[in-house]
Amino acid sequence: MPPLMKLILSRLALAAVTLLAVSALMFVGIELLPGDLAQQILGQSATPETLAAFRAELGLDQPAHLRYLDWLAAAAQGDFGNSMASHRPVADLLSTRLANTMFLACYAAVIAVPMAILLGLLSALWRNSLFDRSVNVGALGAISMPEFFVAYLLVLFLSIRLGWFPTLARIDEAASFGDALYRSFLPALTLILVVIAHMMRMTRAAIINLLAAPYIEMARLKGVPRWRVIVLHALPNALAPIINVVALNLAYLIVGVVVVEVVFSYPGLGQLLVDAVASRDFPVVQAVGLFFAGTYITLNVLADILSILSNPRLRHAR
Amino acid sequence: MMLKTTTALAAPTRRGFLAGAAAGGLALGLGLNNRVQAAEPKKGGTLRVGYTQGSTSDSLDPATYANDFMFATSYAVFSTLVEIAPDGTAQPDLAESYEATPDARVWTFRLRDDATFSDGKRVSAADVVSSIRHHMGPESKSGVKPLLAQIKDIRADGDNVVTFELEDGNADFPFIFNDYHLTIRQDTNGAIDPESRIGTGGYVIEAFEPGVRIELKRRDDYWKAGRAHFDKVVLLKVGDPAARMNALMTGEVDLIDRPDLKTIHLLKRNSNVKIHTQNGTLHYTMPMHVTAAPFDDVNVRLALKHAIDREAIVQKVLKGYGTVGNDHPIASSMPFYNAELEQHAYDPDKAKHYLSKAGLSSLDATLHTADAAFNGAVDASVLFSEAAKGAGINLKVAREPDDGYWSNVWLQKPFCCSYWGGRPTPDLMFSAGYAATADWNDTLWKNERFNQLLAEGRSQLDQALRAEIYGEMQQLCQTDGGALIPAFGQYVSAMNTKIQTPEHVSEMWDLDSVRFIERWWMA
């Protein structure tokens, strides 16, 4: 399928350029923030003398563009360097946090995506019924509340009042898989409530849109049952927009969970990024930022490819 | 969230400080307002702590400690030469005794024979010398570096004795060695390994994930009798105040620091939870640059000092968990506190009187503020501005970003909000923030008499004479100095009723001066 290959390759090349631009923007952003790592760590106790000693140790006395190019050269070879603050390799810092973030994102996605699509299909099937209306009201209600508020409500009812789940989502290497699922249930549920509405509403809208098409009418006239019309005739043609929305929400589950991490003290990437920005720890910010940007780009490319595969018309160049 | 600041020998940190706690009115002295615990300490149990601070950038290098999480870890895993006892005196810890020459210039510390590292090695004088040197010299980036600048020479005399020779006499010198930076590590070839986990403290590190948690286990061979009661200790960073309080209510942690004072009454409803308060040395300040107009006129400074409603700030901003300040930085629980000074109070007529003495009928000034200075600083500034109107003072409140507050506003703007964590003695407090030569002299105040007294008091070993000297210095600060100090905050924490504290705790810093891990126990 040469045109598809070509498309993928050109997308990957664009992704590389985007990542480069993102890394440059992040560097400039950190440079624009007041103070540097030495100042942030020493804080109120900083004196010109200790600052100079600290900066020399970190290489912060070098001009900004040289520091960026040094970093870029190493990063291009896969070496993301050491955290300036803790001197630990960035790769080490990232690995446990990344595993935690991916665990939570997958946990939420595995429940949220099938549920959203199923609810979307059902509400399209029973359009304007009581079921349709209550699902819509529920989902829109959940998405309308800020996620920290949803999180606090869950904590109030499910852990303080009922005592079913822990308020701190502590994940450590000693916890078994089942334990980890139990401890991180509340943050996962918060995320599910926050993302489900978007995907559900898009599924419903895309399918209802198609139901007015002539071929659907034809199928109906031939006496095909309503659920078959929706699942076999409408859904395949509605996949493109649904895939796009799912990809967008998956990306959000990975990169947008800082607030949820804070409420449940969940040791994920978001907290690492906040700490790193606060201490101006440039190598860590870059690595986390690039990972987030990469996630968005990958999921979007994937969504494009899947939409093309789902629509034969897009597969062939005109 | 987050950050950061070490202050040599000072406060557990600047940012996001929740004002301290406890019954208003006068400080009752060390620990008297804490519940009396009759029970004897008991071994056992796991202490789980939900801590506000802690960052991914934390490391074990003692020169970089920047938050409570690391201070507590430092005291649990390592030890210091000296510790501050509940009565405010400096007691030998790793040292067995210390003594000074009559001019307080040469100090000799004799080490204990029985103190060992967790790998079984005995503590030697060389370990002490290398550990202190780590914070000195041109390459050092340590927060205590300025405090150690007075040391001319450190020598190990044999295996057991360390001698410090100072530039000038300093009667408070031993107090410096309580600092959490100055923990003793093992010497290897004249230097220490800053990342080493081998310490002399009551606990060893089992797991450490910076910014997340640390797990500690008691050492069975700990050399200090009657300390280190918990079998295990888990410190968790829980930055969100609601999350911290929820975790305490559901029993997931046993102790939290800095509960939200706005909702603390909800914690009190839970019968398994008790609130712990300490009258500390923490205080909130509004430094004026005495070199900048209009603050260069002492009458303007006095007018502002009488135009602020201190009582309202204690009640409304600190929710009653504090006491009014008297424009000098010495807490009532500190040695040499001057109880005879007249209390500055809100008095618009007096403020107007001082304004007219300065030749002014009204005054325009700008107060730079941010909650980074202390939690509630913006509210306190607005209250001040409203109260000042009554005295014909038009005080503009300029809100600054939290980010970069300590580098862009503090020490830079002529009138801003700030805080000090306090020091164990008047000399250390005055030397850090009020001496003419201090790096952190945030009022640029250079009072000749004050600085002369400071030098006099420092090398003076006669306690009665020192009381007189420090008394006068407090009065000079109050009437001439540039710092408006509206309130002292209390340290507030909350814990499970199972956690027991000694009858008297050290109040200099929060949680028994951050030594709770080895001093407290579980019933």
Short mmCIF file of C-alpha atoms in Angstrom, two decimals, chain B residues 66-457:
data_model
loop_
_atom_site.label_atom_id
_atom_site.label_comp_id
_atom_site.label_asym_id
_atom_site.label_seq_id
_atom_site.Cartn_x
_atom_site.Cartn_y
_atom_site.Cartn_z
CA ALA B 66 15.57 22.26 51.17
CA ASN B 67 12.36 21.01 52.76
CA ASP B 68 10.82 19.40 55.84
CA PHE B 69 10.86 15.97 54.25
CA MET B 70 14.64 16.01 54.07
CA PHE B 71 15.07 17.72 57.45
CA ALA B 72 13.10 14.95 59.16
CA THR B 73 14.98 12.28 57.20
CA SER B 74 18.27 13.93 58.10
CA TYR B 75 17.58 13.83 61.84
CA ALA B 76 16.29 10.25 61.73
CA VAL B 77 19.12 8.70 59.73
CA PHE B 78 22.06 10.88 60.76
CA SER B 79 22.97 12.77 63.92
CA THR B 80 24.37 16.13 64.83
CA LEU B 81 27.04 17.13 67.32
CA VAL B 82 24.51 19.03 69.40
CA GLU B 83 20.74 18.97 69.74
CA ILE B 84 18.37 21.60 71.04
CA ALA B 85 16.60 20.28 74.10
CA PRO B 86 12.98 21.10 74.95
CA ASP B 87 14.20 23.79 77.38
CA GLY B 88 15.94 25.61 74.52
CA THR B 89 19.49 24.78 75.55
CA ALA B 90 22.12 23.16 73.32
CA GLN B 91 22.75 19.62 74.59
CA PRO B 92 25.61 17.43 73.41
CA ASP B 93 24.44 14.67 71.06
CA LEU B 94 27.20 12.97 69.09
CA ALA B 95 29.47 15.10 71.22
CA GLU B 96 29.80 14.04 74.82
CA SER B 97 30.69 17.52 76.04
CA TYR B 98 31.96 20.82 74.77
CA GLU B 99 33.83 23.72 76.29
CA ALA B 100 35.15 27.13 75.32
CA THR B 101 38.09 29.29 76.22
CA PRO B 102 37.05 32.33 78.33
CA ASP B 103 36.96 34.57 75.24
CA ALA B 104 34.62 32.03 73.54
CA ARG B 105 36.99 31.88 70.59
CA VAL B 106 38.27 28.31 70.75
CA TRP B 107 35.73 25.53 71.19
CA THR B 108 36.58 21.94 71.99
CA PHE B 109 34.09 19.14 71.37
CA ARG B 110 34.75 15.73 72.89
CA LEU B 111 33.01 12.89 71.04
CA ARG B 112 31.18 9.98 72.63
CA ASP B 113 32.95 6.64 72.78
CA ASP B 114 29.91 4.54 72.04
CA ALA B 115 28.46 6.24 68.94
CA THR B 116 28.60 4.03 65.87
CA PHE B 117 27.53 4.25 62.25
CA SER B 118 25.01 1.78 60.93
CA ASP B 119 27.88 -0.25 59.44
CA GLY B 120 29.40 -0.68 62.91
CA LYS B 121 32.23 1.83 62.53
CA ARG B 122 32.86 4.16 65.46
CA VAL B 123 32.49 7.91 64.93
CA SER B 124 35.88 9.59 64.83
CA ALA B 125 37.08 13.18 64.91
CA ALA B 126 38.07 12.89 61.23
CA ASP B 127 34.43 12.13 60.32
CA VAL B 128 33.35 15.31 62.07
CA VAL B 129 35.99 17.47 60.41
CA SER B 130 35.16 16.23 56.89
CA SER B 131 31.42 16.53 57.48
CA ILE B 132 31.71 20.17 58.56
CA ARG B 133 34.20 21.00 55.80
CA HIS B 134 31.66 19.78 53.24
CA HIS B 135 29.74 23.00 53.96
CA MET B 136 32.74 25.33 53.81
CA GLY B 137 35.15 26.57 51.21
CA PRO B 138 34.70 28.26 47.83
CA GLU B 139 33.15 25.19 46.17
CA SER B 140 30.46 24.70 48.74
CA LYS B 141 26.86 25.47 47.82
CA SER B 142 25.54 24.77 51.29
CA GLY B 143 22.90 26.90 52.97
CA VAL B 144 24.91 27.03 56.19
CA LYS B 145 28.04 28.31 54.48
CA PRO B 146 27.62 31.90 55.76
CA LEU B 147 27.22 30.66 59.34
CA LEU B 148 30.42 28.66 59.15
CA ALA B 149 32.44 31.53 57.71
CA GLN B 150 33.46 32.46 61.26
CA ILE B 151 35.47 29.23 61.57
CA LYS B 152 39.16 29.91 61.04
CA ASP B 153 40.35 26.39 61.61
CA ILE B 154 39.00 22.93 62.45
CA ARG B 155 41.36 20.34 63.87
CA ALA B 156 41.03 16.74 64.94
CA ASP B 157 43.03 16.34 68.15
CA GLY B 158 43.44 12.63 68.26
CA ASP B 159 40.52 10.36 67.57
CA ASN B 160 38.03 11.83 69.97
CA VAL B 161 38.42 15.59 70.12
CA VAL B 162 37.58 18.26 67.56
CA THR B 163 38.71 21.84 68.05
CA PHE B 164 37.20 24.84 66.32
CA GLU B 165 39.08 28.10 66.22
CA LEU B 166 36.88 31.08 65.43
CA GLU B 167 37.65 34.51 64.01
CA ASP B 168 35.95 36.13 67.00
CA GLY B 169 34.41 34.88 70.20
CA ASN B 170 30.91 33.41 69.88
CA ALA B 171 29.07 32.26 73.00
CA ASP B 172 26.26 30.67 70.92
CA PHE B 173 28.58 28.66 68.71
CA PRO B 174 27.37 25.18 69.84
CA PHE B 175 23.80 26.01 68.75
CA ILE B 176 24.93 26.01 65.12
CA PHE B 177 25.58 22.29 65.29
CA ASN B 178 21.92 21.48 65.74
CA ASP B 179 21.38 22.43 62.11
CA TYR B 180 20.01 19.61 59.93
CA HIS B 181 22.69 20.35 57.32
CA LEU B 182 25.48 19.58 59.74
CA THR B 183 24.89 15.87 60.19
CA ILE B 184 27.96 13.71 60.57
CA ARG B 185 28.92 11.35 57.75
CA GLN B 186 31.82 8.96 57.28
CA ASP B 187 35.12 10.37 56.20
CA THR B 188 36.90 8.78 53.25
CA ASN B 189 40.25 10.34 52.43
CA GLY B 190 39.44 13.73 53.86
CA ALA B 191 35.98 14.10 52.34
CA ILE B 192 32.51 12.65 52.74
CA ASP B 193 30.42 10.83 50.19
CA PRO B 194 27.38 13.12 50.12
CA GLU B 195 25.06 10.42 48.77
CA SER B 196 26.04 7.83 51.36
CA ARG B 197 23.19 6.32 53.36
CA ILE B 198 25.40 5.27 56.26
CA GLY B 199 24.57 7.38 59.29
CA THR B 200 24.70 7.38 63.07
CA GLY B 201 20.99 7.96 63.61
CA GLY B 202 18.36 5.63 65.03
CA TYR B 203 17.03 4.59 61.64
CA VAL B 204 18.31 3.18 58.37
CA ILE B 205 16.81 3.79 54.94
CA GLU B 206 14.93 0.85 53.46
CA ALA B 207 13.47 2.58 50.40
CA PHE B 208 13.73 6.12 49.11
CA GLU B 209 11.76 7.52 46.21
CA PRO B 210 12.41 11.28 46.13
CA GLY B 211 9.23 13.32 46.12
CA VAL B 212 7.13 10.26 46.96
CA ARG B 213 8.15 8.38 50.10
CA ILE B 214 10.92 7.16 52.31
CA GLU B 215 10.78 4.04 54.47
CA LEU B 216 12.92 3.81 57.57
CA LYS B 217 13.66 0.91 59.89
CA ARG B 218 14.92 1.19 63.46
CA ARG B 219 18.53 0.22 64.11
CA ASP B 220 18.72 -2.42 66.81
CA ASP B 221 22.19 -1.30 67.81
CA TYR B 222 21.32 2.40 68.22
CA TRP B 223 23.71 3.90 70.73
CA LYS B 224 21.38 6.54 72.23
CA ALA B 225 19.31 5.24 75.12
CA GLY B 226 15.63 6.04 75.39
CA ARG B 227 15.20 7.21 71.80
CA ALA B 228 13.88 5.79 68.50
CA HIS B 229 10.70 4.01 69.57
CA PHE B 230 8.87 3.26 66.31
CA ASP B 231 9.87 0.01 64.60
CA LYS B 232 9.28 1.53 61.19
CA VAL B 233 8.62 4.99 59.84
CA VAL B 234 7.11 5.87 56.47
CA LEU B 235 7.22 9.46 55.31
CA LEU B 236 4.87 10.19 52.43
CA LYS B 237 4.74 13.39 50.45
CA VAL B 238 1.10 14.43 50.31
CA GLY B 239 1.13 17.95 48.95
CA ASP B 240 -2.59 18.59 48.81
CA PRO B 241 -3.97 19.73 52.20
CA ALA B 242 -7.35 18.07 51.62
CA ALA B 243 -5.67 14.80 50.67
CA ARG B 244 -3.52 15.00 53.79
CA MET B 245 -6.47 15.58 56.07
CA ASN B 246 -8.55 12.87 54.37
CA ALA B 247 -5.73 10.39 54.80
CA LEU B 248 -5.57 11.16 58.52
CA MET B 249 -9.34 10.83 58.91
CA THR B 250 -9.44 7.45 57.19
CA GLY B 251 -6.43 6.22 59.19
CA GLU B 252 -4.12 5.84 56.21
CA VAL B 253 -1.53 8.02 57.93
CA ASP B 254 -0.95 8.69 61.64
CA LEU B 255 0.43 12.20 61.52
CA ILE B 256 0.18 15.16 59.19
CA ASP B 257 1.82 18.56 59.23
CA ARG B 258 0.17 21.84 58.26
CA PRO B 259 -3.52 20.99 58.27
CA ASP B 260 -5.63 23.62 56.54
CA LEU B 261 -6.57 26.08 59.28
CA LYS B 262 -9.78 26.98 57.45
CA THR B 263 -11.13 23.45 57.83
CA ILE B 264 -9.27 22.29 60.93
CA HIS B 265 -12.49 22.37 62.96
CA LEU B 266 -13.73 19.46 60.84
CA LEU B 267 -10.73 17.37 61.94
CA LYS B 268 -11.61 18.01 65.56
CA ARG B 269 -14.92 16.18 65.07
CA ASN B 270 -13.05 12.92 64.60
CA SER B 271 -12.43 11.34 68.00
CA ASN B 272 -9.33 9.51 66.74
CA VAL B 273 -7.58 12.74 65.86
CA LYS B 274 -5.85 15.29 68.06
CA ILE B 275 -4.42 18.67 67.16
CA HIS B 276 -0.90 19.53 68.27
CA THR B 277 0.31 23.11 68.52
CA GLN B 278 3.66 24.68 69.34
CA ASN B 279 4.54 28.30 70.03
CA GLY B 280 7.46 28.51 67.69
CA THR B 281 9.91 31.07 66.51
CA LEU B 282 8.19 31.33 63.12
CA HIS B 283 7.17 34.90 62.43
CA TYR B 284 5.77 36.96 59.61
CA THR B 285 7.49 40.18 58.67
CA MET B 286 7.04 43.19 56.42
CA PRO B 287 10.55 44.52 55.89
CA MET B 288 11.01 48.16 54.84
CA HIS B 289 14.26 49.31 53.27
CA VAL B 290 15.42 52.01 55.66
CA THR B 291 17.52 53.53 52.87
CA ALA B 292 14.58 54.19 50.53
CA ALA B 293 12.14 57.10 50.79
CA PRO B 294 9.75 57.38 52.55
CA PHE B 295 10.94 54.57 54.86
CA ASP B 296 14.25 56.32 55.53
CA ASP B 297 12.43 58.48 58.08
CA VAL B 298 12.05 56.63 61.38
CA ASN B 299 8.76 58.47 62.03
CA VAL B 300 7.27 57.01 58.86
CA ARG B 301 8.32 53.56 60.01
CA LEU B 302 6.74 54.14 63.41
CA ALA B 303 3.57 55.48 61.80
CA LEU B 304 3.24 52.28 59.76
CA LYS B 305 3.97 50.16 62.82
CA HIS B 306 1.00 51.80 64.57
CA ALA B 307 -1.28 51.65 61.52
CA ILE B 308 -1.55 47.86 61.34
CA ASP B 309 -4.18 45.93 63.27
CA ARG B 310 -2.12 43.00 64.58
CA GLU B 311 -4.97 41.46 66.55
CA ALA B 312 -7.13 41.32 63.41
CA ILE B 313 -4.35 39.59 61.48
CA VAL B 314 -3.92 36.95 64.19
CA GLN B 315 -7.67 36.33 64.37
CA LYS B 316 -8.60 36.57 60.68
CA VAL B 317 -5.52 35.41 58.80
CA LEU B 318 -4.02 32.99 61.32
CA LYS B 319 -7.48 31.92 62.56
CA GLY B 320 -6.29 32.49 66.12
CA TYR B 321 -3.29 30.16 65.73
CA GLY B 322 -0.71 32.79 66.54
CA THR B 323 0.27 35.70 68.75
CA VAL B 324 0.82 39.38 68.00
CA GLY B 325 4.36 40.48 67.18
CA ASN B 326 6.14 43.48 68.60
CA ASP B 327 8.41 44.46 65.69
CA HIS B 328 11.40 42.47 66.85
CA PRO B 329 12.18 38.87 65.90
CA ILE B 330 12.69 37.33 69.34
CA ALA B 331 9.95 34.87 70.34
CA SER B 332 8.67 34.72 73.90
CA SER B 333 9.94 31.13 74.16
CA MET B 334 13.52 32.11 73.28
CA PRO B 335 16.26 32.88 75.76
CA PHE B 336 16.70 36.61 76.56
CA TYR B 337 13.17 37.58 75.46
CA ASN B 338 12.44 41.15 76.62
CA ALA B 339 9.02 40.98 78.30
CA GLU B 340 9.14 44.60 79.46
CA LEU B 341 8.84 46.24 76.06
CA GLU B 342 5.63 48.12 75.43
CA GLN B 343 3.42 46.26 72.94
CA HIS B 344 2.86 48.10 69.66
CA ALA B 345 -0.86 48.16 68.89
CA TYR B 346 -3.25 49.60 66.31
CA ASP B 347 -3.51 53.30 67.13
CA PRO B 348 -4.45 55.58 64.20
CA ASP B 349 -3.95 58.73 66.30
CA LYS B 350 -0.43 57.75 67.22
CA ALA B 351 0.26 56.88 63.60
CA LYS B 352 -0.97 60.35 62.57
CA HIS B 353 1.20 61.89 65.26
CA TYR B 354 4.30 60.19 63.85
CA LEU B 355 3.31 61.22 60.32
CA SER B 356 3.10 64.86 61.38
CA LYS B 357 6.47 64.48 63.11
CA ALA B 358 7.80 63.38 59.74
CA GLY B 359 6.25 66.54 58.28
CA LEU B 360 3.55 64.66 56.38
CA SER B 361 -0.24 64.94 56.44
CA SER B 362 -0.78 61.77 54.47
CA LEU B 363 1.40 59.01 53.10
CA ASP B 364 1.41 56.94 49.90
CA ALA B 365 3.26 53.66 49.97
CA THR B 366 3.21 50.32 48.15
CA LEU B 367 3.38 46.95 49.88
CA HIS B 368 4.52 44.09 47.63
CA THR B 369 2.97 40.79 48.56
CA ALA B 370 2.30 37.21 47.49
CA ASP B 371 1.17 34.09 49.28
CA ALA B 372 4.65 32.73 48.63
CA ALA B 373 5.80 34.97 51.49
CA PHE B 374 3.49 33.13 53.87
CA ASN B 375 0.09 31.60 53.49
CA GLY B 376 -2.34 34.48 53.99
CA ALA B 377 0.15 37.24 53.18
CA VAL B 378 -2.17 38.75 50.57
CA ASP B 379 -5.10 38.81 53.02
CA ALA B 380 -2.88 40.28 55.73
CA SER B 381 -1.70 42.99 53.33
CA VAL B 382 -5.25 43.95 52.40
CA LEU B 383 -6.24 44.08 56.08
CA PHE B 384 -3.23 46.30 56.72
CA SER B 385 -4.20 48.59 53.85
CA GLU B 386 -7.75 48.98 55.19
CA ALA B 387 -6.57 49.67 58.74
CA ALA B 388 -3.98 52.17 57.52
CA LYS B 389 -6.67 54.30 55.87
CA GLY B 390 -7.78 55.35 59.34
CA ALA B 391 -4.36 56.90 59.90
CA GLY B 392 -4.34 58.81 56.62
CA ILE B 393 -2.01 56.29 55.02
CA ASN B 394 -2.81 55.21 51.48
CA LEU B 395 -1.19 51.79 51.29
CA LYS B 396 -1.33 50.22 47.85
CA VAL B 397 -1.19 46.42 47.81
CA ALA B 398 0.84 45.16 44.84
CA ARG B 399 0.28 41.47 44.28
CA GLU B 400 3.37 39.70 42.91
CA PRO B 401 3.63 36.23 41.33
CA ASP B 402 4.53 33.41 43.74
CA ASP B 403 7.06 32.09 41.28
CA GLY B 404 10.39 33.82 41.74
CA TYR B 405 9.17 35.81 44.75
CA TRP B 406 12.38 35.27 46.69
CA SER B 407 14.62 36.37 43.85
CA ASN B 408 12.54 39.21 42.39
CA VAL B 409 10.69 40.78 45.30
CA TRP B 410 12.26 39.93 48.64
CA LEU B 411 15.44 41.99 49.19
CA GLN B 412 14.59 43.92 45.99
CA LYS B 413 11.40 45.89 46.72
CA PRO B 414 11.51 48.54 49.47
CA PHE B 415 8.42 47.20 51.29
CA CYS B 416 7.23 43.62 51.00
CA CYS B 417 5.99 40.58 52.93
CA SER B 418 8.30 37.87 54.17
CA TYR B 419 8.76 35.36 56.94
CA TRP B 420 11.51 34.05 59.16
CA GLY B 421 11.65 30.58 60.61
CA GLY B 422 13.51 31.83 63.61
CA ARG B 423 16.76 30.84 65.20
CA PRO B 424 17.47 29.25 68.56
CA THR B 425 19.17 32.32 70.07
CA PRO B 426 18.88 36.12 69.68
CA ASP B 427 22.46 36.31 68.45
CA LEU B 428 21.82 33.88 65.60
CA MET B 429 18.53 35.59 64.68
CA PHE B 430 20.01 39.09 64.71
CA SER B 431 23.16 37.97 62.89
CA ALA B 432 21.13 36.34 60.13
CA GLY B 433 18.67 39.10 59.36
CA TYR B 434 19.52 42.32 61.17
CA ALA B 435 23.30 42.74 61.36
CA ALA B 436 24.76 45.42 59.09
CA THR B 437 26.84 42.79 57.30
CA ALA B 438 24.19 40.07 57.01
CA ASP B 439 23.50 38.77 53.51
CA TRP B 440 19.81 38.61 54.38
CA ASN B 441 19.52 41.99 56.12
CA ASP B 442 16.21 42.56 54.38
CA THR B 443 15.68 46.05 55.83
CA LEU B 444 19.21 47.34 55.01
CA TRP B 445 19.15 48.62 58.59
CA LYS B 446 22.57 49.64 59.87
CA ASN B 447 22.16 50.90 63.43
CA GLU B 448 25.54 51.61 64.97
CA ARG B 449 24.56 50.95 68.58
CA PHE B 450 22.77 47.74 67.59
CA ASN B 451 25.75 46.34 65.73
CA GLN B 452 28.09 47.29 68.54
CA LEU B 453 25.87 45.45 71.03
CA LEU B 454 25.67 42.45 68.71
CA ALA B 455 29.45 42.10 68.67
CA GLU B 456 29.62 42.66 72.43
CA GLY B 457 26.98 40.07 73.26
#
